[in-house]
Amino acid sequence: MYSAEISIKKSFAGRHVFLAGGTGFLGKVWLAMALERLEGIGRIYVLVRPGAQLSSQQRFENLINTSPVFKRLHERFGPQLSRHISQRVEVLEGDLAEPNLGLSQNTANRLQRNLDLAINCAGQVDFNPDIRKALASNVDTTMQLLRFLQRCDRASFLHVSTCYVAGNRQGRIDEVLNSNPLPLQQGFDPELELANARAASREISQSQDSAEVQEKLSAALEKLVERRPNNGNGDRSRFIKSYSRRWLREYLRREMIEEGKRRANRWGWQNTYTYSKGIAEALLSGQARDIRYTIVRPSIIESSFDYPFPGWNQGFNASAPLAYLLGTWFHLLPAKRDVPFDVVPVDMVCRALSVIGAALMLNRHAPVYHIGTSDRNRFTLGRACELTDLGHRRYLREKGKTTLERVLLSRWDAKLVDADHLFSTRNLRRAVVEMSDLIEDFPRLIRKRSVRLTHRLNKAEKQLREIQDLLEVYQPFIHDNFQIFCCRAIDSHPPLEPEFRFAPELIDWRKYWIEVHMPGLRRWVFPQFEGRSRELFHSDHPVSLTNGEELSPAVGNQKQRVLFARAEN
Amino acid sequence: MGTAVFIRVEGVLLRQSVLAAAAYFAANGRGFRERLTRLGQIAITAPIYGLLGQNDRTLANRLLYVSLRNMDEDRILELADEYYNDILKEALLEGGKDLLKQRRREGHRIVLISDGLAQVVVPLIQQLREVDDYICNCLEFRDGVATGRLLEPIVGGYDTACWAERYARQHDLDLSHSFAYATHGPDLLLLAAVGNPCAVNPDFTLRRAARQAEWPIMDYHV
């Protein structure tokens, strides 16, 4: 294939870019990279939803002033950062899911005249969310943005999807846009599926008034009263009302999640996330004929390689939960050693986004790009597991809190086993439940004596259930999967500037995993699993976009902390 | 023509033998069952290593490193790093370091010879700084997993003397004015190949040979 070099800086010079999802993990890193490396860029329009108490602009300022992603910019520009950002960024108050993106008509008109490129990295990244949320965040937003861009004079559309829209398709996955994106079956009509999914979720919503659900609710209430007869002694009717409301909300949530899973599995996708992304792609390819667009499919986005600094991470749903689990006494991971584990650092994806964005504006783009590593520098699950163990070992040997952690837990390596292993989480949980039931059958005297044991067993069962749920979510990716994502299209436009080169070959997995990724997870993600607060950055020169000038440090810091605390709550 | 100083790392610079490193790797394999198996292998190999070590150290090293078969390269690198930082750094002999510095000051080329694995030896050499060149054993890896075999040339046996002669020819060194410091019986030929041999902390075989050949003997082990 003919490869012509593209100057990324020149391609973006004076161009106006719309960024959706600028407050997410990927969007933030791209924004910081663009502000630092694409100084000649025209205007970056960042769409931010207003918070309950904060305007979009305040939310954006908080982000710039507290997120470690922007620390590097603060260090480089110091007090000039407000001006630097004001000259390049315009925060738009709106909502991607609304018609015209929730923008005022004037703003929309202005954007439609000016925009050169729109990057959509917004979306729901939970694997199995409520189907309504998944469709709203991943499908509706994409379609609203597409409709908006279709009214623009010259805007191109870069849509960020995921490699895993390939679903359960196995083997080498090419960079092609299928008119029928369905992983395993034929006869898929995305519009019909979307309508059916919506109808199904409506049906579930309406079912809460049905006799069957009300019966279940009554049974739950009876059980509760039997277990805790003193509950609601003060105002019984109020207690029942509030409990019923919570029960129904939880019931709806569970049913909506199950509906998403059911529909996804039926068509051959692993989960609701890939299903909704698949539908969005299919709709996009069917309806975006009159607009220049491309689809970028990153694989599992993980800690940064070197930008903004090695190890930056914010992703909860990628490898973090599994990595965390392997640092505990959990020992048997149902996974296969040779399964490709396609992980790509977030800054590599951002480099690729810049290159593809430039190619798109120059009309030299491919229809689809895979941004992954399995094709060019393969990493396997067995190796990921080994390196995760070694990463924990290195940390616990030095910084373990107790002798037990330093001596034993640091050497407690995980073992990859089949899903139906004798000591699998499912079997262990079953054993715990059996034991609890057995205690229930004991004579009363013994049962009284074993209250503590029952309590412990219940706790263990709860933990095992959480682990089992987690492993079930990951199973399609770590056990039943052999996918290699072909990643060659991006090579047809090598960037002139080396800082934008997408080069997964540069990753030395051992160094990256043990020295960059694991410490990154430990610093930025694990604290949230443990209920500890996230580490924030506090700049000496807080950015204010109101007038392009900084606030005084004391006032600014205090203000931003208060606002951030509010936003967090 | 230049001159070189050939120094056998184990015994002259380090208190630890390669057996200790292999045992450390074995004891920290993946999972408890694997650790026990590997340690068992080391326990069986250790007496054989001791016996063969006086004569055929090449075979002894081959046998020793079989215990690392099927171990991941990532784990070996991590363990080597741990072993170097936790154990080897402390095991450097002061007498050896002084010797190295002294010979360096005299302007000789310093060449280290080690039975140890490259993963362990390289950080040591980086720490010592005065070293110009080295030779050590290298494990063979296939798809990131150790096969348990050593790559040629295997360091430790009588072949080391041949290697030293080849090295001297390649680097235009005068062996008759060069030095060699070694500890074990199989280093006899290496010592005999240079003009200034010296037995350092020698074992029984080398001590006897050094006395017979009237080579100087240095003892600073403890």
PDB file of N, CA and C in Angstrom, chain B residues 61-113:
ATOM      1  N   ASN B  61      27.083 -27.481  35.206  1.00  0.00           N
ATOM      2  CA  ASN B  61      26.212 -26.323  34.938  1.00  0.00           C
ATOM      3  C   ASN B  61      25.003 -26.718  34.104  1.00  0.00           C
ATOM      4  N   ARG B  62      25.221 -27.567  33.115  1.00  0.00           N
ATOM      5  CA  ARG B  62      24.091 -28.040  32.296  1.00  0.00           C
ATOM      6  C   ARG B  62      23.027 -28.670  33.192  1.00  0.00           C
ATOM      7  N   LEU B  63      23.477 -29.534  34.090  1.00  0.00           N
ATOM      8  CA  LEU B  63      22.529 -30.235  34.972  1.00  0.00           C
ATOM      9  C   LEU B  63      21.806 -29.265  35.902  1.00  0.00           C
ATOM     10  N   LEU B  64      22.561 -28.298  36.397  1.00  0.00           N
ATOM     11  CA  LEU B  64      21.999 -27.361  37.360  1.00  0.00           C
ATOM     12  C   LEU B  64      20.863 -26.550  36.750  1.00  0.00           C
ATOM     13  N   TYR B  65      21.082 -26.057  35.549  1.00  0.00           N
ATOM     14  CA  TYR B  65      20.095 -25.152  34.960  1.00  0.00           C
ATOM     15  C   TYR B  65      18.893 -25.867  34.339  1.00  0.00           C
ATOM     16  N   VAL B  66      18.973 -27.193  34.324  1.00  0.00           N
ATOM     17  CA  VAL B  66      17.780 -27.940  33.872  1.00  0.00           C
ATOM     18  C   VAL B  66      16.617 -27.664  34.828  1.00  0.00           C
ATOM     19  N   SER B  67      16.960 -27.335  36.063  1.00  0.00           N
ATOM     20  CA  SER B  67      15.897 -27.076  37.056  1.00  0.00           C
ATOM     21  C   SER B  67      15.068 -25.836  36.710  1.00  0.00           C
ATOM     22  N   LEU B  68      15.542 -25.023  35.777  1.00  0.00           N
ATOM     23  CA  LEU B  68      14.782 -23.817  35.402  1.00  0.00           C
ATOM     24  C   LEU B  68      13.931 -24.048  34.158  1.00  0.00           C
ATOM     25  N   ARG B  69      13.877 -25.284  33.718  1.00  0.00           N
ATOM     26  CA  ARG B  69      13.117 -25.600  32.513  1.00  0.00           C
ATOM     27  C   ARG B  69      11.645 -25.202  32.686  1.00  0.00           C
ATOM     28  N   ASN B  70      11.077 -24.627  31.625  1.00  0.00           N
ATOM     29  CA  ASN B  70       9.662 -24.195  31.603  1.00  0.00           C
ATOM     30  C   ASN B  70       9.356 -22.999  32.501  1.00  0.00           C
ATOM     31  N   MET B  71      10.385 -22.330  32.948  1.00  0.00           N
ATOM     32  CA  MET B  71      10.126 -21.122  33.738  1.00  0.00           C
ATOM     33  C   MET B  71      10.037 -19.936  32.771  1.00  0.00           C
ATOM     34  N   ASP B  72       9.097 -19.020  33.026  1.00  0.00           N
ATOM     35  CA  ASP B  72       8.932 -17.865  32.133  1.00  0.00           C
ATOM     36  C   ASP B  72      10.139 -16.934  32.209  1.00  0.00           C
ATOM     37  N   GLU B  73      10.470 -16.370  31.055  1.00  0.00           N
ATOM     38  CA  GLU B  73      11.594 -15.428  31.016  1.00  0.00           C
ATOM     39  C   GLU B  73      11.300 -14.216  31.915  1.00  0.00           C
ATOM     40  N   ASP B  74      10.023 -13.795  31.923  1.00  0.00           N
ATOM     41  CA  ASP B  74       9.655 -12.637  32.752  1.00  0.00           C
ATOM     42  C   ASP B  74       9.970 -12.901  34.220  1.00  0.00           C
ATOM     43  N   ARG B  75       9.637 -14.109  34.652  1.00  0.00           N
ATOM     44  CA  ARG B  75       9.870 -14.451  36.059  1.00  0.00           C
ATOM     45  C   ARG B  75      11.365 -14.526  36.340  1.00  0.00           C
ATOM     46  N   ILE B  76      12.112 -15.112  35.401  1.00  0.00           N
ATOM     47  CA  ILE B  76      13.562 -15.232  35.618  1.00  0.00           C
ATOM     48  C   ILE B  76      14.181 -13.843  35.724  1.00  0.00           C
ATOM     49  N   LEU B  77      13.745 -12.933  34.866  1.00  0.00           N
ATOM     50  CA  LEU B  77      14.300 -11.571  34.914  1.00  0.00           C
ATOM     51  C   LEU B  77      13.953 -10.881  36.232  1.00  0.00           C
ATOM     52  N   GLU B  78      12.717 -11.057  36.662  1.00  0.00           N
ATOM     53  CA  GLU B  78      12.291 -10.417  37.910  1.00  0.00           C
ATOM     54  C   GLU B  78      13.050 -11.010  39.101  1.00  0.00           C
ATOM     55  N   LEU B  79      13.186 -12.343  39.096  1.00  0.00           N
ATOM     56  CA  LEU B  79      13.876 -13.004  40.204  1.00  0.00           C
ATOM     57  C   LEU B  79      15.365 -12.659  40.198  1.00  0.00           C
ATOM     58  N   ALA B  80      15.914 -12.527  38.995  1.00  0.00           N
ATOM     59  CA  ALA B  80      17.330 -12.165  38.899  1.00  0.00           C
ATOM     60  C   ALA B  80      17.549 -10.787  39.513  1.00  0.00           C
ATOM     61  N   ASP B  81      16.603  -9.911  39.230  1.00  0.00           N
ATOM     62  CA  ASP B  81      16.680  -8.557  39.769  1.00  0.00           C
ATOM     63  C   ASP B  81      16.619  -8.594  41.301  1.00  0.00           C
ATOM     64  N   GLU B  82      15.676  -9.396  41.807  1.00  0.00           N
ATOM     65  CA  GLU B  82      15.533  -9.556  43.269  1.00  0.00           C
ATOM     66  C   GLU B  82      16.805 -10.156  43.866  1.00  0.00           C
ATOM     67  N   TYR B  83      17.292 -11.205  43.210  1.00  0.00           N
ATOM     68  CA  TYR B  83      18.463 -11.927  43.731  1.00  0.00           C
ATOM     69  C   TYR B  83      19.670 -10.999  43.788  1.00  0.00           C
ATOM     70  N   TYR B  84      19.814 -10.211  42.733  1.00  0.00           N
ATOM     71  CA  TYR B  84      20.943  -9.289  42.698  1.00  0.00           C
ATOM     72  C   TYR B  84      20.823  -8.256  43.822  1.00  0.00           C
ATOM     73  N   ASN B  85      19.633  -7.656  43.936  1.00  0.00           N
ATOM     74  CA  ASN B  85      19.457  -6.583  44.930  1.00  0.00           C
ATOM     75  C   ASN B  85      19.474  -7.084  46.368  1.00  0.00           C
ATOM     76  N   ASP B  86      18.875  -8.252  46.595  1.00  0.00           N
ATOM     77  CA  ASP B  86      18.732  -8.727  47.982  1.00  0.00           C
ATOM     78  C   ASP B  86      19.945  -9.513  48.468  1.00  0.00           C
ATOM     79  N   ILE B  87      20.578 -10.226  47.556  1.00  0.00           N
ATOM     80  CA  ILE B  87      21.622 -11.157  48.001  1.00  0.00           C
ATOM     81  C   ILE B  87      22.997 -10.817  47.438  1.00  0.00           C
ATOM     82  N   LEU B  88      23.054 -10.656  46.136  1.00  0.00           N
ATOM     83  CA  LEU B  88      24.366 -10.536  45.494  1.00  0.00           C
ATOM     84  C   LEU B  88      25.123  -9.271  45.888  1.00  0.00           C
ATOM     85  N   LYS B  89      24.384  -8.187  46.016  1.00  0.00           N
ATOM     86  CA  LYS B  89      25.030  -6.919  46.362  1.00  0.00           C
ATOM     87  C   LYS B  89      25.815  -7.049  47.663  1.00  0.00           C
ATOM     88  N   GLU B  90      25.203  -7.800  48.606  1.00  0.00           N
ATOM     89  CA  GLU B  90      25.831  -7.998  49.915  1.00  0.00           C
ATOM     90  C   GLU B  90      26.953  -9.032  49.850  1.00  0.00           C
ATOM     91  N   ALA B  91      26.935  -9.840  48.814  1.00  0.00           N
ATOM     92  CA  ALA B  91      27.883 -10.957  48.766  1.00  0.00           C
ATOM     93  C   ALA B  91      29.183 -10.600  48.048  1.00  0.00           C
ATOM     94  N   LEU B  92      29.315  -9.347  47.647  1.00  0.00           N
ATOM     95  CA  LEU B  92      30.561  -8.949  46.966  1.00  0.00           C
ATOM     96  C   LEU B  92      31.716  -8.933  47.960  1.00  0.00           C
ATOM     97  N   LEU B  93      32.807  -9.545  47.588  1.00  0.00           N
ATOM     98  CA  LEU B  93      33.950  -9.629  48.494  1.00  0.00           C
ATOM     99  C   LEU B  93      34.812  -8.378  48.379  1.00  0.00           C
ATOM    100  N   GLU B  94      35.115  -7.789  49.511  1.00  0.00           N
ATOM    101  CA  GLU B  94      35.899  -6.546  49.512  1.00  0.00           C
ATOM    102  C   GLU B  94      37.262  -6.769  48.866  1.00  0.00           C
ATOM    103  N   GLY B  95      37.881  -7.938  49.188  1.00  0.00           N
ATOM    104  CA  GLY B  95      39.192  -8.260  48.625  1.00  0.00           C
ATOM    105  C   GLY B  95      39.133  -8.274  47.099  1.00  0.00           C
ATOM    106  N   GLY B  96      38.058  -8.824  46.561  1.00  0.00           N
ATOM    107  CA  GLY B  96      37.878  -8.904  45.114  1.00  0.00           C
ATOM    108  C   GLY B  96      37.749  -7.527  44.495  1.00  0.00           C
ATOM    109  N   LYS B  97      36.969  -6.680  45.173  1.00  0.00           N
ATOM    110  CA  LYS B  97      36.760  -5.321  44.642  1.00  0.00           C
ATOM    111  C   LYS B  97      38.079  -4.548  44.616  1.00  0.00           C
ATOM    112  N   ASP B  98      38.868  -4.732  45.701  1.00  0.00           N
ATOM    113  CA  ASP B  98      40.164  -4.029  45.765  1.00  0.00           C
ATOM    114  C   ASP B  98      41.076  -4.496  44.639  1.00  0.00           C
ATOM    115  N   LEU B  99      41.058  -5.817  44.435  1.00  0.00           N
ATOM    116  CA  LEU B  99      41.894  -6.413  43.391  1.00  0.00           C
ATOM    117  C   LEU B  99      41.543  -5.820  42.020  1.00  0.00           C
ATOM    118  N   LEU B 100      40.229  -5.745  41.787  1.00  0.00           N
ATOM    119  CA  LEU B 100      39.717  -5.222  40.517  1.00  0.00           C
ATOM    120  C   LEU B 100      40.185  -3.782  40.307  1.00  0.00           C
ATOM    121  N   LYS B 101      40.037  -2.982  41.351  1.00  0.00           N
ATOM    122  CA  LYS B 101      40.412  -1.564  41.251  1.00  0.00           C
ATOM    123  C   LYS B 101      41.900  -1.405  41.004  1.00  0.00           C
ATOM    124  N   GLN B 102      42.650  -2.233  41.729  1.00  0.00           N
ATOM    125  CA  GLN B 102      44.101  -2.134  41.618  1.00  0.00           C
ATOM    126  C   GLN B 102      44.553  -2.453  40.194  1.00  0.00           C
ATOM    127  N   ARG B 103      44.035  -3.546  39.653  1.00  0.00           N
ATOM    128  CA  ARG B 103      44.428  -3.955  38.294  1.00  0.00           C
ATOM    129  C   ARG B 103      43.946  -2.928  37.267  1.00  0.00           C
ATOM    130  N   ARG B 104      42.819  -2.328  37.546  1.00  0.00           N
ATOM    131  CA  ARG B 104      42.277  -1.320  36.634  1.00  0.00           C
ATOM    132  C   ARG B 104      43.208  -0.106  36.594  1.00  0.00           C
ATOM    133  N   ARG B 105      43.663   0.265  37.806  1.00  0.00           N
ATOM    134  CA  ARG B 105      44.578   1.417  37.896  1.00  0.00           C
ATOM    135  C   ARG B 105      45.848   1.172  37.104  1.00  0.00           C
ATOM    136  N   GLU B 106      46.243  -0.096  37.072  1.00  0.00           N
ATOM    137  CA  GLU B 106      47.475  -0.445  36.340  1.00  0.00           C
ATOM    138  C   GLU B 106      47.258  -0.445  34.819  1.00  0.00           C
ATOM    139  N   GLY B 107      46.012  -0.240  34.396  1.00  0.00           N
ATOM    140  CA  GLY B 107      45.730  -0.086  32.964  1.00  0.00           C
ATOM    141  C   GLY B 107      45.449  -1.376  32.220  1.00  0.00           C
ATOM    142  N   HIS B 108      45.197  -2.475  32.952  1.00  0.00           N
ATOM    143  CA  HIS B 108      44.879  -3.733  32.258  1.00  0.00           C
ATOM    144  C   HIS B 108      43.419  -3.740  31.811  1.00  0.00           C
ATOM    145  N   ARG B 109      43.181  -4.546  30.795  1.00  0.00           N
ATOM    146  CA  ARG B 109      41.793  -4.760  30.364  1.00  0.00           C
ATOM    147  C   ARG B 109      41.155  -5.768  31.323  1.00  0.00           C
ATOM    148  N   ILE B 110      40.008  -5.446  31.865  1.00  0.00           N
ATOM    149  CA  ILE B 110      39.380  -6.328  32.858  1.00  0.00           C
ATOM    150  C   ILE B 110      38.305  -7.180  32.184  1.00  0.00           C
ATOM    151  N   VAL B 111      38.467  -8.491  32.298  1.00  0.00           N
ATOM    152  CA  VAL B 111      37.500  -9.413  31.700  1.00  0.00           C
ATOM    153  C   VAL B 111      36.979 -10.358  32.792  1.00  0.00           C
ATOM    154  N   LEU B 112      35.650 -10.362  32.976  1.00  0.00           N
ATOM    155  CA  LEU B 112      35.066 -11.248  33.999  1.00  0.00           C
ATOM    156  C   LEU B 112      34.548 -12.529  33.350  1.00  0.00           C
ATOM    157  N   ILE B 113      34.724 -13.617  34.068  1.00  0.00           N
ATOM    158  CA  ILE B 113      34.237 -14.912  33.596  1.00  0.00           C
ATOM    159  C   ILE B 113      33.321 -15.466  34.678  1.00  0.00           C
TER     160      ILE B 113
END
